[in-house]
């Protein structure tokens, strides 16, 4: 087996169950990842939902378990992240680690909002009158910034960014950050 043309990220396994921790460690070690306390990507499970402050220093996260992670991680992290269900395959876990380390968002296909094709859109029925600040927030969300980072960029509080994000979701008829960015692109409100 030849070495990959790039260095694999280091991984820290932060899960409550010793059995699960051993399983993750074994699987990732076998895939060539170095397990380390000062790692580039952290693996967490639903036990971290009880105290999200454990993620304060996490550079990138792969959360395994609840679908709630997909809604929480964008607000908690400035880096990449993956939200995988508890039945994730080894290949999905490896893809999650690599994607999160690269600053990407990784979701299982069941959590990705369906694409809307241009012929399905009725632009006349959509209320897309975003305020200038909502347009700024949507642009920052499209760049992958967390609410915390967007707040710093705009010089406002994180609560203000969350307020604007919810208004954007409502006006675009979506329920998630990814869907808002996708709809914004489709409507020409955001360019990438």
mmCIF file of C-alpha atoms in Angstrom:
data_model
loop_
_atom_site.group_PDB
_atom_site.id
_atom_site.type_symbol
_atom_site.label_atom_id
_atom_site.label_comp_id
_atom_site.label_asym_id
_atom_site.label_seq_id
_atom_site.Cartn_x
_atom_site.Cartn_y
_atom_site.Cartn_z
ATOM 1 C CA UNK A 1 0.000 0.000 0.000
ATOM 2 C CA UNK A 2 1.412 3.393 -0.970
ATOM 3 C CA UNK A 3 1.233 6.401 1.313
ATOM 4 C CA UNK A 4 -1.406 9.024 0.514
ATOM 5 C CA UNK A 5 -0.125 12.198 -1.195
ATOM 6 C CA UNK A 6 -1.198 14.204 1.865
ATOM 7 C CA UNK A 7 -0.933 13.873 5.628
ATOM 8 C CA UNK A 8 -3.980 12.505 7.360
ATOM 9 C CA UNK A 9 -5.382 14.690 10.138
ATOM 10 C CA UNK A 10 -4.881 13.688 13.744
ATOM 11 C CA UNK A 11 -7.999 12.602 15.626
ATOM 12 C CA UNK A 12 -9.165 12.800 19.237
ATOM 13 C CA UNK A 13 -11.975 10.459 20.339
ATOM 14 C CA UNK A 14 -14.131 12.142 22.996
ATOM 15 C CA UNK A 15 -17.000 9.731 23.686
ATOM 16 C CA UNK A 16 -18.469 8.583 27.005
ATOM 17 C CA UNK A 17 -18.556 4.841 26.396
ATOM 18 C CA UNK A 18 -15.222 3.060 26.731
ATOM 19 C CA UNK A 19 -16.420 0.418 24.272
ATOM 20 C CA UNK A 20 -17.388 3.021 21.663
ATOM 21 C CA UNK A 21 -14.123 4.898 22.266
ATOM 22 C CA UNK A 22 -12.142 1.688 21.692
ATOM 23 C CA UNK A 23 -14.146 0.967 18.544
ATOM 24 C CA UNK A 24 -13.609 4.426 17.065
ATOM 25 C CA UNK A 25 -9.928 4.365 18.007
ATOM 26 C CA UNK A 26 -9.399 0.933 16.466
ATOM 27 C CA UNK A 27 -11.233 1.788 13.244
ATOM 28 C CA UNK A 28 -9.490 5.124 12.751
ATOM 29 C CA UNK A 29 -6.053 3.738 13.625
ATOM 30 C CA UNK A 30 -6.560 0.945 11.104
ATOM 31 C CA UNK A 31 -7.406 3.613 8.495
ATOM 32 C CA UNK A 32 -4.059 5.298 9.177
ATOM 33 C CA UNK A 33 -5.152 8.162 11.436
ATOM 34 C CA UNK A 34 -2.990 9.106 14.414
ATOM 35 C CA UNK A 35 -5.020 9.321 17.639
ATOM 36 C CA UNK A 36 -3.840 12.285 19.721
ATOM 37 C CA UNK A 37 -5.065 14.596 22.506
ATOM 38 C CA UNK A 38 -4.062 17.722 20.568
ATOM 39 C CA UNK A 39 -5.852 16.597 17.428
ATOM 40 C CA UNK A 40 -7.174 18.441 14.387
ATOM 41 C CA UNK A 41 -10.531 16.614 14.425
ATOM 42 C CA UNK A 42 -12.542 15.469 17.420
ATOM 43 C CA UNK A 43 -14.999 12.572 17.366
ATOM 44 C CA UNK A 44 -17.920 13.096 19.763
ATOM 45 C CA UNK A 45 -21.168 11.302 20.450
ATOM 46 C CA UNK A 46 -24.486 12.320 21.974
ATOM 47 C CA UNK A 47 -22.975 12.378 25.474
ATOM 48 C CA UNK A 48 -21.488 15.777 24.519
ATOM 49 C CA UNK A 49 -25.008 17.177 24.028
ATOM 50 C CA UNK A 50 -25.302 17.408 27.838
ATOM 51 C CA UNK A 51 -22.412 19.909 27.981
ATOM 52 C CA UNK A 52 -21.594 21.548 24.669
ATOM 53 C CA UNK A 53 -18.787 23.532 26.291
ATOM 54 C CA UNK A 54 -16.545 20.467 25.803
ATOM 55 C CA UNK A 55 -16.392 21.566 22.155
ATOM 56 C CA UNK A 56 -15.075 25.060 22.945
ATOM 57 C CA UNK A 57 -11.529 24.212 21.853
ATOM 58 C CA UNK A 58 -12.430 21.764 19.098
ATOM 59 C CA UNK A 59 -10.947 22.789 15.738
ATOM 60 C CA UNK A 60 -13.227 20.447 13.748
ATOM 61 C CA UNK A 61 -15.801 17.889 14.905
ATOM 62 C CA UNK A 62 -17.377 14.663 13.718
ATOM 63 C CA UNK A 63 -20.528 14.134 15.793
ATOM 64 C CA UNK A 64 -22.035 10.661 15.705
ATOM 65 C CA UNK A 65 -25.595 10.045 16.871
ATOM 66 C CA UNK A 66 -28.481 12.486 16.985
ATOM 67 C CA UNK A 67 -29.676 14.489 13.987
ATOM 68 C CA UNK A 68 -29.681 17.491 16.358
ATOM 69 C CA UNK A 69 -25.950 17.881 15.702
ATOM 70 C CA UNK A 70 -26.596 19.224 12.194
ATOM 71 C CA UNK A 71 -28.437 22.206 13.693
ATOM 72 C CA UNK A 72 -26.039 22.775 16.604
ATOM 73 C CA UNK A 73 -22.584 22.498 15.058
ATOM 74 C CA UNK A 74 -22.790 25.470 12.655
ATOM 75 C CA UNK A 75 -23.335 27.760 15.633
ATOM 76 C CA UNK A 76 -20.621 26.170 17.780
ATOM 77 C CA UNK A 77 -17.707 25.799 15.401
ATOM 78 C CA UNK A 78 -15.708 27.978 13.106
ATOM 79 C CA UNK A 79 -14.107 24.977 11.396
ATOM 80 C CA UNK A 80 -15.458 22.033 9.459
ATOM 81 C CA UNK A 81 -17.804 19.472 10.917
ATOM 82 C CA UNK A 82 -19.701 16.286 10.186
ATOM 83 C CA UNK A 83 -22.991 15.072 11.664
ATOM 84 C CA UNK A 84 -23.379 11.329 11.153
ATOM 85 C CA UNK A 85 -26.056 9.006 12.449
ATOM 86 C CA UNK A 86 -25.193 6.246 14.892
ATOM 87 C CA UNK A 87 -25.286 3.658 12.106
ATOM 88 C CA UNK A 88 -22.550 5.391 10.105
ATOM 89 C CA UNK A 89 -20.282 3.024 8.212
ATOM 90 C CA UNK A 90 -16.495 3.077 8.605
ATOM 91 C CA UNK A 91 -16.231 4.727 5.176
ATOM 92 C CA UNK A 92 -18.686 7.452 6.259
ATOM 93 C CA UNK A 93 -16.690 8.047 9.443
ATOM 94 C CA UNK A 94 -13.448 8.386 7.474
ATOM 95 C CA UNK A 95 -15.168 10.716 4.993
ATOM 96 C CA UNK A 96 -16.494 12.756 7.915
ATOM 97 C CA UNK A 97 -13.026 13.117 9.431
ATOM 98 C CA UNK A 98 -11.424 14.094 6.129
ATOM 99 C CA UNK A 99 -14.210 16.520 5.256
ATOM 100 C CA UNK A 100 -14.242 18.184 8.682
ATOM 101 C CA UNK A 101 -10.438 18.501 8.627
ATOM 102 C CA UNK A 102 -10.710 20.213 5.226
ATOM 103 C CA UNK A 103 -13.191 22.742 6.639
ATOM 104 C CA UNK A 104 -16.198 21.172 4.927
ATOM 105 C CA UNK A 105 -19.624 20.143 6.196
ATOM 106 C CA UNK A 106 -20.422 16.440 5.876
ATOM 107 C CA UNK A 107 -23.979 15.135 6.199
ATOM 108 C CA UNK A 108 -25.609 11.814 5.330
ATOM 109 C CA UNK A 109 -27.795 11.984 2.217
ATOM 110 C CA UNK A 110 -30.968 11.780 4.313
ATOM 111 C CA UNK A 111 -30.133 15.138 5.938
ATOM 112 C CA UNK A 112 -29.251 17.053 2.790
ATOM 113 C CA UNK A 113 -32.170 19.237 1.677
ATOM 114 C CA UNK A 114 -33.535 18.271 -1.716
ATOM 115 C CA UNK A 115 -32.409 20.392 -4.618
ATOM 116 C CA UNK A 116 -34.991 22.687 -6.145
ATOM 117 C CA UNK A 117 -34.787 22.833 -9.898
ATOM 118 C CA UNK A 118 -35.333 26.122 -11.680
ATOM 119 C CA UNK A 119 -38.480 24.825 -13.375
ATOM 120 C CA UNK A 120 -39.976 24.081 -9.921
ATOM 121 C CA UNK A 121 -39.449 27.612 -8.621
ATOM 122 C CA UNK A 122 -42.152 30.209 -8.839
ATOM 123 C CA UNK A 123 -40.254 33.402 -8.100
ATOM 124 C CA UNK A 124 -43.453 35.483 -8.065
ATOM 125 C CA UNK A 125 -44.785 33.606 -5.033
ATOM 126 C CA UNK A 126 -41.638 33.989 -2.935
ATOM 127 C CA UNK A 127 -41.223 36.888 -0.520
ATOM 128 C CA UNK A 128 -37.506 37.485 -0.858
ATOM 129 C CA UNK A 129 -37.395 41.050 0.322
ATOM 130 C CA UNK A 130 -34.412 40.665 2.621
ATOM 131 C CA UNK A 131 -33.195 43.683 4.535
ATOM 132 C CA UNK A 132 -29.646 44.853 3.821
ATOM 133 C CA UNK A 133 -28.487 43.296 7.129
ATOM 134 C CA UNK A 134 -30.227 39.995 6.302
ATOM 135 C CA UNK A 135 -28.415 39.983 2.952
ATOM 136 C CA UNK A 136 -25.111 40.521 4.782
ATOM 137 C CA UNK A 137 -25.878 37.668 7.186
ATOM 138 C CA UNK A 138 -26.890 35.369 4.326
ATOM 139 C CA UNK A 139 -23.652 36.187 2.497
ATOM 140 C CA UNK A 140 -21.612 35.343 5.606
ATOM 141 C CA UNK A 141 -23.561 32.112 6.113
ATOM 142 C CA UNK A 142 -22.826 31.193 2.509
ATOM 143 C CA UNK A 143 -19.120 31.599 3.283
ATOM 144 C CA UNK A 144 -19.515 28.985 6.017
ATOM 145 C CA UNK A 145 -19.066 31.351 8.955
ATOM 146 C CA UNK A 146 -20.525 30.345 12.291
ATOM 147 C CA UNK A 147 -22.970 32.686 14.000
ATOM 148 C CA UNK A 148 -20.191 33.659 16.390
ATOM 149 C CA UNK A 149 -17.796 34.507 13.571
ATOM 150 C CA UNK A 150 -20.497 36.346 11.581
ATOM 151 C CA UNK A 151 -21.294 38.413 14.687
ATOM 152 C CA UNK A 152 -17.633 39.410 15.025
ATOM 153 C CA UNK A 153 -17.441 40.316 11.338
ATOM 154 C CA UNK A 154 -20.581 42.472 11.524
ATOM 155 C CA UNK A 155 -19.800 43.967 14.940
ATOM 156 C CA UNK A 156 -23.060 42.727 16.470
ATOM 157 C CA UNK A 157 -24.014 40.136 19.071
ATOM 158 C CA UNK A 158 -24.382 36.466 18.272
ATOM 159 C CA UNK A 159 -28.073 36.738 19.265
ATOM 160 C CA UNK A 160 -28.559 39.408 16.607
ATOM 161 C CA UNK A 161 -27.088 37.130 13.949
ATOM 162 C CA UNK A 162 -29.361 34.285 15.110
ATOM 163 C CA UNK A 163 -32.355 36.633 14.921
ATOM 164 C CA UNK A 164 -31.486 37.625 11.346
ATOM 165 C CA UNK A 165 -30.819 33.989 10.396
ATOM 166 C CA UNK A 166 -34.284 32.978 11.630
ATOM 167 C CA UNK A 167 -35.847 35.842 9.651
ATOM 168 C CA UNK A 168 -33.957 34.669 6.551
ATOM 169 C CA UNK A 169 -35.147 31.079 7.057
ATOM 170 C CA UNK A 170 -38.719 32.291 7.361
ATOM 171 C CA UNK A 171 -38.589 34.522 4.292
ATOM 172 C CA UNK A 172 -36.938 31.847 2.164
ATOM 173 C CA UNK A 173 -39.242 29.090 3.431
ATOM 174 C CA UNK A 174 -36.432 26.871 4.722
ATOM 175 C CA UNK A 175 -35.447 25.336 8.035
ATOM 176 C CA UNK A 176 -31.678 25.137 7.954
ATOM 177 C CA UNK A 177 -28.568 27.112 7.148
ATOM 178 C CA UNK A 178 -27.670 24.862 4.220
ATOM 179 C CA UNK A 179 -31.140 25.196 2.731
ATOM 180 C CA UNK A 180 -31.065 28.989 3.167
ATOM 181 C CA UNK A 181 -27.758 29.247 1.329
ATOM 182 C CA UNK A 182 -28.989 26.901 -1.403
ATOM 183 C CA UNK A 183 -32.219 28.873 -1.846
ATOM 184 C CA UNK A 184 -30.287 32.156 -1.724
ATOM 185 C CA UNK A 185 -28.052 30.958 -4.542
ATOM 186 C CA UNK A 186 -31.041 29.791 -6.573
ATOM 187 C CA UNK A 187 -32.744 33.162 -6.146
ATOM 188 C CA UNK A 188 -29.635 35.114 -6.986
ATOM 189 C CA UNK A 189 -29.370 36.597 -3.491
ATOM 190 C CA UNK A 190 -25.946 35.025 -2.949
ATOM 191 C CA UNK A 191 -23.174 34.393 -5.401
ATOM 192 C CA UNK A 192 -20.504 31.777 -4.854
#
